[in-house]
PDB file of C-alpha atoms in Angstrom:
ATOM      1  CA  MET A  14       0.018  -0.130   0.180  1.00 36.00           C
ATOM      2  CA  ARG A  15       2.794   2.567   0.975  1.00 38.00           C
ATOM      3  CA  SER A  16       4.725   2.010  -2.408  1.00 38.00           C
ATOM      4  CA  ILE A  17       1.585   2.252  -4.352  1.00 38.00           C
ATOM      5  CA  ALA A  18       0.614   5.413  -2.722  1.00 37.00           C
ATOM      6  CA  ARG A  19       4.069   6.680  -3.258  1.00 37.00           C
ATOM      7  CA  GLY A  20       4.032   5.712  -6.898  1.00 35.00           C
ATOM      8  CA  LEU A  21       1.057   7.386  -7.563  1.00 37.00           C
ATOM      9  CA  GLY A  22       2.213  10.455  -5.856  1.00 38.00           C
ATOM     10  CA  LEU A  23      -0.536  10.567  -3.067  1.00 37.00           C
ATOM     11  CA  GLY A  24       0.189  12.587   0.343  1.00 39.00           C
ATOM     12  CA  SER A  25      -0.116  11.379   3.829  1.00 42.00           C
ATOM     13  CA  ALA A  26      -3.249  12.402   3.960  1.00 41.00           C
ATOM     14  CA  ALA A  27      -4.734  10.585   1.163  1.00 40.00           C
ATOM     15  CA  MET A  28      -2.893   7.670   2.577  1.00 40.00           C
ATOM     16  CA  ALA A  29      -4.501   8.161   5.797  1.00 42.00           C
ATOM     17  CA  LEU A  30      -7.785   8.172   4.297  1.00 41.00           C
ATOM     18  CA  THR A  31      -7.240   4.916   2.326  1.00 40.00           C
ATOM     19  CA  ALA A  32      -6.595   3.352   5.562  1.00 41.00           C
ATOM     20  CA  LEU A  33      -9.329   4.549   7.459  1.00 42.00           C
ATOM     21  CA  THR A  34     -11.705   3.522   4.407  1.00 39.00           C
ATOM     22  CA  ALA A  35     -10.065  -0.174   4.488  1.00 38.00           C
ATOM     23  CA  LEU A  36     -10.871  -0.274   8.401  1.00 40.00           C
ATOM     24  CA  ALA A  37     -14.296   1.257   8.391  1.00 40.00           C
ATOM     25  CA  TRP A  38     -15.256  -1.528   5.396  1.00 40.00           C
ATOM     26  CA  PRO A  39     -13.325  -4.471   5.960  1.00 38.00           C
ATOM     27  CA  GLY A  40     -13.272  -6.713   2.844  1.00 35.00           C
ATOM     28  CA  THR A  41     -15.153  -3.752   0.666  1.00 36.00           C
ATOM     29  CA  ALA A  42     -12.352  -1.125   0.704  1.00 34.00           C
ATOM     30  CA  GLY A  43     -13.034  -0.355  -2.857  1.00 34.00           C
ATOM     31  CA  ALA A  44     -16.643  -0.582  -2.778  1.00 36.00           C
ATOM     32  CA  ALA A  45     -17.563   1.894   0.171  1.00 39.00           C
ATOM     33  CA  PRO A  46     -21.404   2.656   0.374  1.00 41.00           C
ATOM     34  CA  THR A  47     -21.302   5.593  -2.621  1.00 42.00           C
ATOM     35  CA  GLY A  48     -17.498   5.965  -3.043  1.00 43.00           C
ATOM     36  CA  THR A  49     -17.037   9.543  -2.034  1.00 51.00           C
ATOM     37  CA  GLU A  50     -15.776  10.140   1.373  1.00 58.00           C
ATOM     38  CA  SER A  51     -14.409  13.419   2.420  1.00 69.00           C
ATOM     39  CA  LEU A  52     -11.004  14.094   3.443  1.00 82.00           C
ATOM     40  CA  TYR A  53     -12.467  15.350   6.578  1.00 86.00           C
ATOM     41  CA  ALA A  54     -14.140  13.763   9.368  1.00 92.00           C
ATOM     42  CA  PRO A  55     -17.837  14.791   9.157  1.00 94.00           C
ATOM     43  CA  SER A  56     -19.140  17.589  12.082  1.00 95.00           C
ATOM     44  CA  ALA A  57     -22.457  18.583  11.871  1.00 96.00           C
ATOM     45  CA  LEU A  58     -24.908  19.553  14.825  1.00 97.00           C
ATOM     46  CA  VAL A  59     -28.514  20.705  15.616  1.00 97.00           C
ATOM     47  CA  LEU A  60     -28.479  22.775  18.528  1.00 97.00           C
ATOM     48  CA  GLY A  61     -32.039  22.933  20.344  1.00 96.00           C
ATOM     49  CA  VAL A  62     -33.693  24.548  23.153  1.00 96.00           C
ATOM     50  CA  THR A  63     -36.241  22.863  25.022  1.00 95.00           C
ATOM     51  CA  ALA A  64     -38.869  24.371  27.582  1.00 93.00           C
ATOM     52  CA  GLY A  65     -38.594  22.370  30.739  1.00 94.00           C
ATOM     53  CA  GLN A  66     -36.125  19.477  31.889  1.00 94.00           C
ATOM     54  CA  ASP A  67     -37.262  16.796  29.612  1.00 93.00           C
ATOM     55  CA  ALA A  68     -35.324  17.008  26.180  1.00 92.00           C
ATOM     56  CA  GLY A  69     -37.166  13.912  25.044  1.00 89.00           C
ATOM     57  CA  SER A  70     -40.352  14.826  25.211  1.00 87.00           C
ATOM     58  CA  GLY A  71     -40.378  18.900  25.891  1.00 91.00           C
ATOM     59  CA  THR A  72     -41.411  21.412  23.291  1.00 92.00           C
ATOM     60  CA  VAL A  73     -38.151  22.312  21.061  1.00 95.00           C
ATOM     61  CA  LEU A  74     -38.689  26.332  21.057  1.00 94.00           C
ATOM     62  CA  ARG A  75     -35.742  26.945  18.647  1.00 94.00           C
ATOM     63  CA  ALA A  76     -33.239  24.952  16.625  1.00 95.00           C
ATOM     64  CA  VAL A  77     -30.412  25.856  14.702  1.00 95.00           C
ATOM     65  CA  THR A  78     -27.922  24.017  12.465  1.00 96.00           C
ATOM     66  CA  LEU A  79     -24.008  23.932  12.975  1.00 96.00           C
ATOM     67  CA  ALA A  80     -21.551  22.389  10.512  1.00 94.00           C
ATOM     68  CA  CYS A  81     -17.812  22.742  11.175  1.00 93.00           C
ATOM     69  CA  SER A  82     -16.118  20.958   8.329  1.00 87.00           C
ATOM     70  CA  PRO A  83     -14.591  21.726   5.999  1.00 87.00           C
ATOM     71  CA  THR A  84     -15.730  25.232   6.660  1.00 91.00           C
ATOM     72  CA  PRO A  85     -17.920  26.587   9.582  1.00 95.00           C
ATOM     73  CA  GLY A  86     -21.431  27.140   8.357  1.00 94.00           C
ATOM     74  CA  GLY A  87     -25.371  26.562   9.197  1.00 94.00           C
ATOM     75  CA  THR A  88     -28.167  28.988  10.539  1.00 94.00           C
ATOM     76  CA  HIS A  89     -26.175  29.377  14.055  1.00 96.00           C
ATOM     77  CA  PRO A  90     -25.917  33.070  14.302  1.00 96.00           C
ATOM     78  CA  ASN A  91     -21.803  32.775  14.877  1.00 97.00           C
ATOM     79  CA  PRO A  92     -20.701  29.310  13.574  1.00 97.00           C
ATOM     80  CA  VAL A  93     -16.935  30.393  13.396  1.00 97.00           C
ATOM     81  CA  ALA A  94     -16.677  31.023  16.837  1.00 97.00           C
ATOM     82  CA  ALA A  95     -19.136  28.256  17.691  1.00 96.00           C
ATOM     83  CA  CYS A  96     -16.720  25.593  15.784  1.00 96.00           C
ATOM     84  CA  ALA A  97     -13.616  27.151  17.420  1.00 96.00           C
ATOM     85  CA  GLU A  98     -15.104  26.501  21.044  1.00 95.00           C
ATOM     86  CA  LEU A  99     -15.852  23.270  19.851  1.00 95.00           C
ATOM     87  CA  ARG A 100     -12.229  22.220  18.668  1.00 94.00           C
ATOM     88  CA  ALA A 101     -10.764  23.401  21.687  1.00 94.00           C
ATOM     89  CA  ASN A 102     -13.473  21.530  23.993  1.00 91.00           C
ATOM     90  CA  GLY A 103     -13.977  18.472  22.134  1.00 82.00           C
ATOM     91  CA  SER A 104     -17.168  16.639  23.142  1.00 76.00           C
ATOM     92  CA  ARG A 105     -16.750  17.898  26.919  1.00 88.00           C
ATOM     93  CA  LEU A 106     -19.763  20.481  26.478  1.00 94.00           C
ATOM     94  CA  ASP A 107     -20.723  21.214  29.975  1.00 94.00           C
ATOM     95  CA  ALA A 108     -17.953  23.924  30.059  1.00 92.00           C
ATOM     96  CA  LEU A 109     -19.361  25.682  27.150  1.00 94.00           C
ATOM     97  CA  ALA A 110     -23.166  25.289  28.442  1.00 94.00           C
ATOM     98  CA  ALA A 111     -22.839  26.042  32.029  1.00 93.00           C
ATOM     99  CA  PRO A 112     -23.399  29.639  33.171  1.00 92.00           C
ATOM    100  CA  ALA A 113     -20.566  31.827  33.565  1.00 91.00           C
ATOM    101  CA  ALA A 114     -18.937  31.702  36.961  1.00 90.00           C
ATOM    102  CA  ASP A 115     -19.916  35.215  37.302  1.00 91.00           C
ATOM    103  CA  ALA A 116     -23.092  35.411  36.341  1.00 91.00           C
ATOM    104  CA  VAL A 117     -25.671  36.814  38.789  1.00 93.00           C
ATOM    105  CA  CYS A 118     -28.979  34.716  38.903  1.00 93.00           C
ATOM    106  CA  THR A 119     -32.178  33.985  40.844  1.00 91.00           C
ATOM    107  CA  ARG A 120     -32.483  30.422  41.957  1.00 90.00           C
ATOM    108  CA  GLU A 121     -36.081  29.616  41.075  1.00 94.00           C
ATOM    109  CA  TRP A 122     -36.853  26.322  39.317  1.00 95.00           C
ATOM    110  CA  ASN A 123     -38.092  26.995  36.003  1.00 94.00           C
ATOM    111  CA  PRO A 124     -36.057  24.696  34.081  1.00 95.00           C
ATOM    112  CA  MET A 125     -34.934  25.119  30.418  1.00 95.00           C
ATOM    113  CA  THR A 126     -32.801  22.548  28.259  1.00 96.00           C
ATOM    114  CA  VAL A 127     -30.191  22.947  25.695  1.00 96.00           C
ATOM    115  CA  THR A 128     -29.591  19.821  23.314  1.00 96.00           C
ATOM    116  CA  ALA A 129     -26.826  19.096  20.763  1.00 96.00           C
ATOM    117  CA  ASP A 130     -27.496  16.233  18.555  1.00 96.00           C
ATOM    118  CA  GLY A 131     -25.509  14.750  15.384  1.00 96.00           C
ATOM    119  CA  VAL A 132     -22.115  14.205  14.837  1.00 95.00           C
ATOM    120  CA  TRP A 133     -18.918  15.601  16.070  1.00 95.00           C
ATOM    121  CA  GLN A 134     -15.531  14.865  14.150  1.00 94.00           C
ATOM    122  CA  GLY A 135     -16.945  11.018  12.794  1.00 94.00           C
ATOM    123  CA  ARG A 136     -18.658  10.176  15.983  1.00 94.00           C
ATOM    124  CA  ARG A 137     -22.389  10.622  16.839  1.00 94.00           C
ATOM    125  CA  LEU A 138     -23.187  13.032  19.735  1.00 94.00           C
ATOM    126  CA  ASN A 139     -26.033  13.352  21.834  1.00 94.00           C
ATOM    127  CA  TYR A 140     -25.980  16.141  24.649  1.00 95.00           C
ATOM    128  CA  THR A 141     -28.487  17.848  26.962  1.00 95.00           C
ATOM    129  CA  TYR A 142     -27.624  20.413  29.403  1.00 96.00           C
ATOM    130  CA  THR A 143     -30.731  21.441  31.773  1.00 96.00           C
ATOM    131  CA  PHE A 144     -30.536  25.159  33.350  1.00 95.00           C
ATOM    132  CA  ALA A 145     -32.631  25.818  36.467  1.00 95.00           C
ATOM    133  CA  ASN A 146     -34.202  28.961  34.935  1.00 94.00           C
ATOM    134  CA  PRO A 147     -33.796  31.319  31.987  1.00 94.00           C
ATOM    135  CA  CYS A 148     -31.263  33.474  33.428  1.00 94.00           C
ATOM    136  CA  GLY A 149     -28.760  30.482  33.542  1.00 93.00           C
ATOM    137  CA  PHE A 150     -29.410  29.992  29.544  1.00 93.00           C
ATOM    138  CA  ARG A 151     -28.878  33.889  28.791  1.00 93.00           C
ATOM    139  CA  ASN A 152     -25.567  33.598  30.748  1.00 94.00           C
ATOM    140  CA  THR A 153     -24.102  30.409  29.228  1.00 92.00           C
ATOM    141  CA  THR A 154     -20.522  30.581  28.928  1.00 92.00           C
ATOM    142  CA  GLY A 155     -19.938  30.028  25.429  1.00 93.00           C
ATOM    143  CA  VAL A 156     -21.382  31.208  22.018  1.00 95.00           C
ATOM    144  CA  LEU A 157     -22.255  27.558  21.078  1.00 96.00           C
ATOM    145  CA  PHE A 158     -25.501  27.763  22.696  1.00 96.00           C
ATOM    146  CA  ASP A 159     -25.966  31.746  22.322  1.00 94.00           C
ATOM    147  CA  PHE A 160     -28.717  31.677  19.487  1.00 92.00           C
TER     148      PHE A 160
ATOM    149  CA  MET B  19     -55.771  39.106  26.345  1.00 36.00           C
ATOM    150  CA  ARG B  20     -58.070  38.737  23.203  1.00 38.00           C
ATOM    151  CA  SER B  21     -59.445  42.082  23.411  1.00 38.00           C
ATOM    152  CA  ILE B  22     -55.964  43.566  23.806  1.00 39.00           C
ATOM    153  CA  ALA B  23     -55.029  41.505  20.803  1.00 37.00           C
ATOM    154  CA  ARG B  24     -57.754  43.093  18.447  1.00 38.00           C
ATOM    155  CA  GLY B  25     -57.065  46.315  19.772  1.00 36.00           C
ATOM    156  CA  LEU B  26     -53.424  46.225  18.523  1.00 37.00           C
ATOM    157  CA  GLY B  27     -54.826  44.689  15.249  1.00 38.00           C
ATOM    158  CA  LEU B  28     -52.830  41.383  15.551  1.00 37.00           C
ATOM    159  CA  GLY B  29     -54.046  38.158  13.655  1.00 39.00           C
ATOM    160  CA  SER B  30     -55.004  34.958  15.167  1.00 42.00           C
ATOM    161  CA  ALA B  31     -51.533  33.724  14.330  1.00 41.00           C
ATOM    162  CA  ALA B  32     -49.786  36.064  16.707  1.00 40.00           C
ATOM    163  CA  MET B  33     -52.389  35.093  19.166  1.00 40.00           C
ATOM    164  CA  ALA B  34     -51.925  31.670  18.895  1.00 42.00           C
ATOM    165  CA  LEU B  35     -48.122  32.079  19.297  1.00 41.00           C
ATOM    166  CA  THR B  36     -48.630  34.097  22.690  1.00 40.00           C
ATOM    167  CA  ALA B  37     -50.552  31.507  23.986  1.00 40.00           C
ATOM    168  CA  LEU B  38     -48.121  28.971  23.025  1.00 42.00           C
ATOM    169  CA  THR B  39     -45.240  30.974  24.683  1.00 39.00           C
ATOM    170  CA  ALA B  40     -47.779  31.655  27.684  1.00 38.00           C
ATOM    171  CA  LEU B  41     -47.819  27.804  28.049  1.00 40.00           C
ATOM    172  CA  ALA B  42     -44.267  26.873  27.239  1.00 40.00           C
ATOM    173  CA  TRP B  43     -42.732  29.568  29.863  1.00 41.00           C
ATOM    174  CA  PRO B  44     -45.445  29.488  32.702  1.00 38.00           C
ATOM    175  CA  GLY B  45     -45.296  32.630  34.858  1.00 35.00           C
ATOM    176  CA  THR B  46     -42.594  34.290  32.364  1.00 36.00           C
ATOM    177  CA  ALA B  47     -44.675  34.952  29.393  1.00 34.00           C
ATOM    178  CA  GLY B  48     -42.921  38.048  29.054  1.00 34.00           C
ATOM    179  CA  ALA B  49     -39.609  36.835  29.654  1.00 36.00           C
ATOM    180  CA  ALA B  50     -39.015  33.970  27.272  1.00 39.00           C
ATOM    181  CA  PRO B  51     -35.364  32.998  27.162  1.00 41.00           C
ATOM    182  CA  THR B  52     -34.324  35.648  24.373  1.00 42.00           C
ATOM    183  CA  GLY B  53     -37.467  36.730  23.317  1.00 43.00           C
ATOM    184  CA  THR B  54     -37.640  35.795  19.574  1.00 51.00           C
ATOM    185  CA  GLU B  55     -39.657  32.415  19.188  1.00 58.00           C
ATOM    186  CA  SER B  56     -40.480  31.559  15.452  1.00 69.00           C
ATOM    187  CA  LEU B  57     -44.140  31.456  14.195  1.00 82.00           C
ATOM    188  CA  TYR B  58     -42.754  27.901  12.947  1.00 86.00           C
ATOM    189  CA  ALA B  59     -42.166  24.713  15.051  1.00 92.00           C
ATOM    190  CA  PRO B  60     -38.576  24.133  14.311  1.00 94.00           C
ATOM    191  CA  SER B  61     -37.575  21.115  12.148  1.00 95.00           C
ATOM    192  CA  ALA B  62     -33.464  20.667  11.729  1.00 96.00           C
ATOM    193  CA  LEU B  63     -31.815  17.331  11.294  1.00 97.00           C
ATOM    194  CA  VAL B  64     -28.314  16.302  10.984  1.00 97.00           C
ATOM    195  CA  LEU B  65     -28.402  12.681   8.758  1.00 97.00           C
ATOM    196  CA  GLY B  66     -25.493  10.168   8.862  1.00 96.00           C
ATOM    197  CA  VAL B  67     -24.063   7.125   7.186  1.00 96.00           C
ATOM    198  CA  THR B  68     -22.275   5.049   9.953  1.00 95.00           C
ATOM    199  CA  ALA B  69     -19.918   2.185   9.324  1.00 93.00           C
ATOM    200  CA  GLY B  70     -21.105  -1.084  11.021  1.00 94.00           C
ATOM    201  CA  GLN B  71     -24.209  -1.532  13.103  1.00 94.00           C
ATOM    202  CA  ASP B  72     -23.543   0.584  16.360  1.00 93.00           C
ATOM    203  CA  ALA B  73     -24.334   3.955  15.559  1.00 92.00           C
ATOM    204  CA  GLY B  74     -23.707   5.026  18.958  1.00 90.00           C
ATOM    205  CA  SER B  75     -19.498   4.166  18.831  1.00 87.00           C
ATOM    206  CA  GLY B  76     -19.182   3.702  14.860  1.00 91.00           C
ATOM    207  CA  THR B  77     -17.380   6.008  12.490  1.00 92.00           C
ATOM    208  CA  VAL B  78     -19.471   8.244  10.849  1.00 95.00           C
ATOM    209  CA  LEU B  79     -18.543   8.344   7.337  1.00 94.00           C
ATOM    210  CA  ARG B  80     -20.374  11.392   6.012  1.00 94.00           C
ATOM    211  CA  ALA B  81     -22.957  13.722   7.704  1.00 95.00           C
ATOM    212  CA  VAL B  82     -25.272  16.470   6.241  1.00 95.00           C
ATOM    213  CA  THR B  83     -27.656  18.903   7.436  1.00 96.00           C
ATOM    214  CA  LEU B  84     -31.412  19.330   6.796  1.00 96.00           C
ATOM    215  CA  ALA B  85     -33.624  22.393   7.843  1.00 94.00           C
ATOM    216  CA  CYS B  86     -37.225  22.121   6.954  1.00 94.00           C
ATOM    217  CA  SER B  87     -38.536  25.244   8.287  1.00 87.00           C
ATOM    218  CA  PRO B  88     -39.393  27.960   7.502  1.00 87.00           C
ATOM    219  CA  THR B  89     -37.867  26.750   3.774  1.00 91.00           C
ATOM    220  CA  PRO B  90     -35.974  23.794   2.974  1.00 95.00           C
ATOM    221  CA  GLY B  91     -32.257  24.306   3.283  1.00 94.00           C
ATOM    222  CA  GLY B  92     -28.775  22.581   4.895  1.00 94.00           C
ATOM    223  CA  THR B  93     -26.157  20.609   2.867  1.00 94.00           C
ATOM    224  CA  HIS B  94     -28.534  17.647   2.038  1.00 96.00           C
ATOM    225  CA  PRO B  95     -28.566  17.307  -1.831  1.00 96.00           C
ATOM    226  CA  ASN B  96     -32.125  17.291  -2.248  1.00 96.00           C
ATOM    227  CA  PRO B  97     -33.724  19.305   0.940  1.00 97.00           C
ATOM    228  CA  VAL B  98     -36.973  20.344  -1.102  1.00 97.00           C
ATOM    229  CA  ALA B  99     -37.627  16.549  -1.729  1.00 97.00           C
ATOM    230  CA  ALA B 100     -36.299  15.281   1.626  1.00 96.00           C
ATOM    231  CA  CYS B 101     -38.372  17.906   3.673  1.00 96.00           C
ATOM    232  CA  ALA B 102     -41.540  16.845   1.539  1.00 96.00           C
ATOM    233  CA  GLU B 103     -41.019  12.944   2.421  1.00 95.00           C
ATOM    234  CA  LEU B 104     -40.617  14.082   6.039  1.00 95.00           C
ATOM    235  CA  ARG B 105     -44.022  16.050   5.797  1.00 94.00           C
ATOM    236  CA  ALA B 106     -45.705  13.127   4.495  1.00 94.00           C
ATOM    237  CA  ASN B 107     -44.474  10.427   6.559  1.00 91.00           C
ATOM    238  CA  GLY B 108     -43.760  12.469  10.208  1.00 82.00           C
ATOM    239  CA  SER B 109     -41.350  10.801  12.205  1.00 76.00           C
ATOM    240  CA  ARG B 110     -42.023   7.237  10.996  1.00 88.00           C
ATOM    241  CA  LEU B 111     -38.729   7.270   8.807  1.00 94.00           C
ATOM    242  CA  ASP B 112     -38.634   3.386   8.598  1.00 94.00           C
ATOM    243  CA  ALA B 113     -40.753   3.721   5.338  1.00 92.00           C
ATOM    244  CA  LEU B 114     -38.277   6.170   3.616  1.00 94.00           C
ATOM    245  CA  ALA B 115     -35.003   4.168   4.963  1.00 94.00           C
ATOM    246  CA  ALA B 116     -36.114   0.628   4.191  1.00 92.00           C
ATOM    247  CA  PRO B 117     -34.577  -0.546   0.631  1.00 92.00           C
ATOM    248  CA  ALA B 118     -37.400  -0.452  -2.231  1.00 91.00           C
ATOM    249  CA  ALA B 119     -39.579  -3.299  -2.387  1.00 90.00           C
ATOM    250  CA  ASP B 120     -38.268  -4.104  -5.880  1.00 91.00           C
ATOM    251  CA  ALA B 121     -34.612  -3.905  -4.938  1.00 90.00           C
ATOM    252  CA  VAL B 122     -32.229  -6.828  -5.992  1.00 93.00           C
ATOM    253  CA  CYS B 123     -29.369  -7.061  -3.440  1.00 93.00           C
ATOM    254  CA  THR B 124     -27.037  -9.855  -2.351  1.00 91.00           C
ATOM    255  CA  ARG B 125     -27.626 -10.791   1.703  1.00 90.00           C
ATOM    256  CA  GLU B 126     -23.862 -10.724   2.923  1.00 93.00           C
ATOM    257  CA  TRP B 127     -23.686  -9.368   6.475  1.00 95.00           C
ATOM    258  CA  ASN B 128     -21.691  -6.157   5.926  1.00 94.00           C
ATOM    259  CA  PRO B 129     -23.736  -3.790   8.129  1.00 95.00           C
ATOM    260  CA  MET B 130     -23.994   0.227   7.715  1.00 95.00           C
ATOM    261  CA  THR B 131     -26.471   2.466   9.625  1.00 96.00           C
ATOM    262  CA  VAL B 132     -27.999   5.648   8.885  1.00 96.00           C
ATOM    263  CA  THR B 133     -29.109   8.189  11.481  1.00 96.00           C
ATOM    264  CA  ALA B 134     -31.290  11.133  11.732  1.00 96.00           C
ATOM    265  CA  ASP B 135     -30.827  13.459  15.100  1.00 96.00           C
ATOM    266  CA  GLY B 136     -31.935  16.726  15.820  1.00 96.00           C
ATOM    267  CA  VAL B 137     -35.663  18.274  16.009  1.00 95.00           C
ATOM    268  CA  TRP B 138     -38.659  17.706  13.982  1.00 95.00           C
ATOM    269  CA  GLN B 139     -41.772  19.815  14.224  1.00 94.00           C
ATOM    270  CA  GLY B 140     -40.855  21.086  17.908  1.00 94.00           C
ATOM    271  CA  ARG B 141     -39.938  17.361  18.946  1.00 94.00           C
ATOM    272  CA  ARG B 142     -36.448  15.891  19.520  1.00 94.00           C
ATOM    273  CA  LEU B 143     -35.837  13.013  17.155  1.00 94.00           C
ATOM    274  CA  ASN B 144     -33.224  10.429  17.287  1.00 94.00           C
ATOM    275  CA  TYR B 145     -33.337   7.869  14.544  1.00 95.00           C
ATOM    276  CA  THR B 146     -31.397   4.722  13.432  1.00 95.00           C
ATOM    277  CA  TYR B 147     -31.623   2.342  10.694  1.00 96.00           C
ATOM    278  CA  THR B 148     -29.365  -0.481   9.808  1.00 96.00           C
ATOM    279  CA  PHE B 149     -29.033  -1.993   6.628  1.00 95.00           C
ATOM    280  CA  ALA B 150     -27.713  -5.691   6.271  1.00 95.00           C
ATOM    281  CA  ASN B 151     -25.191  -4.356   3.542  1.00 94.00           C
ATOM    282  CA  PRO B 152     -24.297  -1.152   1.380  1.00 94.00           C
ATOM    283  CA  CYS B 153     -26.915  -2.612  -1.538  1.00 94.00           C
ATOM    284  CA  GLY B 154     -29.707  -1.796   0.892  1.00 93.00           C
ATOM    285  CA  PHE B 155     -28.415   1.635   1.421  1.00 93.00           C
ATOM    286  CA  ARG B 156     -28.068   2.327  -2.160  1.00 93.00           C
ATOM    287  CA  ASN B 157     -31.457   0.885  -2.621  1.00 94.00           C
ATOM    288  CA  THR B 158     -33.254   3.073  -0.150  1.00 92.00           C
ATOM    289  CA  THR B 159     -36.938   3.951  -0.912  1.00 92.00           C
ATOM    290  CA  GLY B 160     -36.661   7.746  -0.214  1.00 93.00           C
ATOM    291  CA  VAL B 161     -34.576  10.546  -0.910  1.00 95.00           C
ATOM    292  CA  LEU B 162     -33.901  11.495   2.518  1.00 96.00           C
ATOM    293  CA  PHE B 163     -31.055   9.143   3.217  1.00 95.00           C
ATOM    294  CA  ASP B 164     -29.711   9.185  -0.363  1.00 94.00           C
ATOM    295  CA  PHE B 165     -26.828  11.831   0.102  1.00 91.00           C
TER     296      PHE B 165
END
């Protein structure tokens, strides 16, 4: 494989992709589903805001899309900054969702929940975070859930 | 509420929205999280193709976004047709994912899984369907998973 790739003048990125495809589709390296995989691991998310604490059955009030590869895009109001935060934090989203340390909020129980569903760097992602009340959401640390 | 809305010349849609907001945020009707809910229930999905039968830990080969309200969009190759299929089938996606009845496929076990994650008409949606082999995926009934 190595010598063939060199003979064709392919770079290490293409070789890595070939190896990845072969791993993902054992025995059918030349016959992946439709034949056009990207050089980039896919990253695309739907971010939602749900009334209440139950993201599974609650009413989703708003939702935006966020794609991060090959370039930031989607209906999120600030995809460039949101993708940068995701790259810096990986799938540890609590650090982005939780209210900022200096936020001043009341403490009544009027919960709302943010969700992130989709794919991050080639892995499926399902994330939820529940705020005690809307003040926490308005003071979320990152821009990821600021929409 | 009714007489005030009429006095302001608001239509029934705006009144319905006001009622919905009041339901969703009991006690804080005038202080929803950031104050700008849409007239449309949000519909935004990430559709993925995963190698193997385990959507949770498998490698996602490709992923696209699909938004259906207020207008079809996203990185899906045919968002208009995909949104029409979703509206016709609701969240019963098996009818769209399963191979067409007249598909001629071999039967070896080389599974691949499609996923749909996000929000459909205001409800969170997490869906997976596993094909026995790539032939089934290439002959999927609908256009939703044809990407």
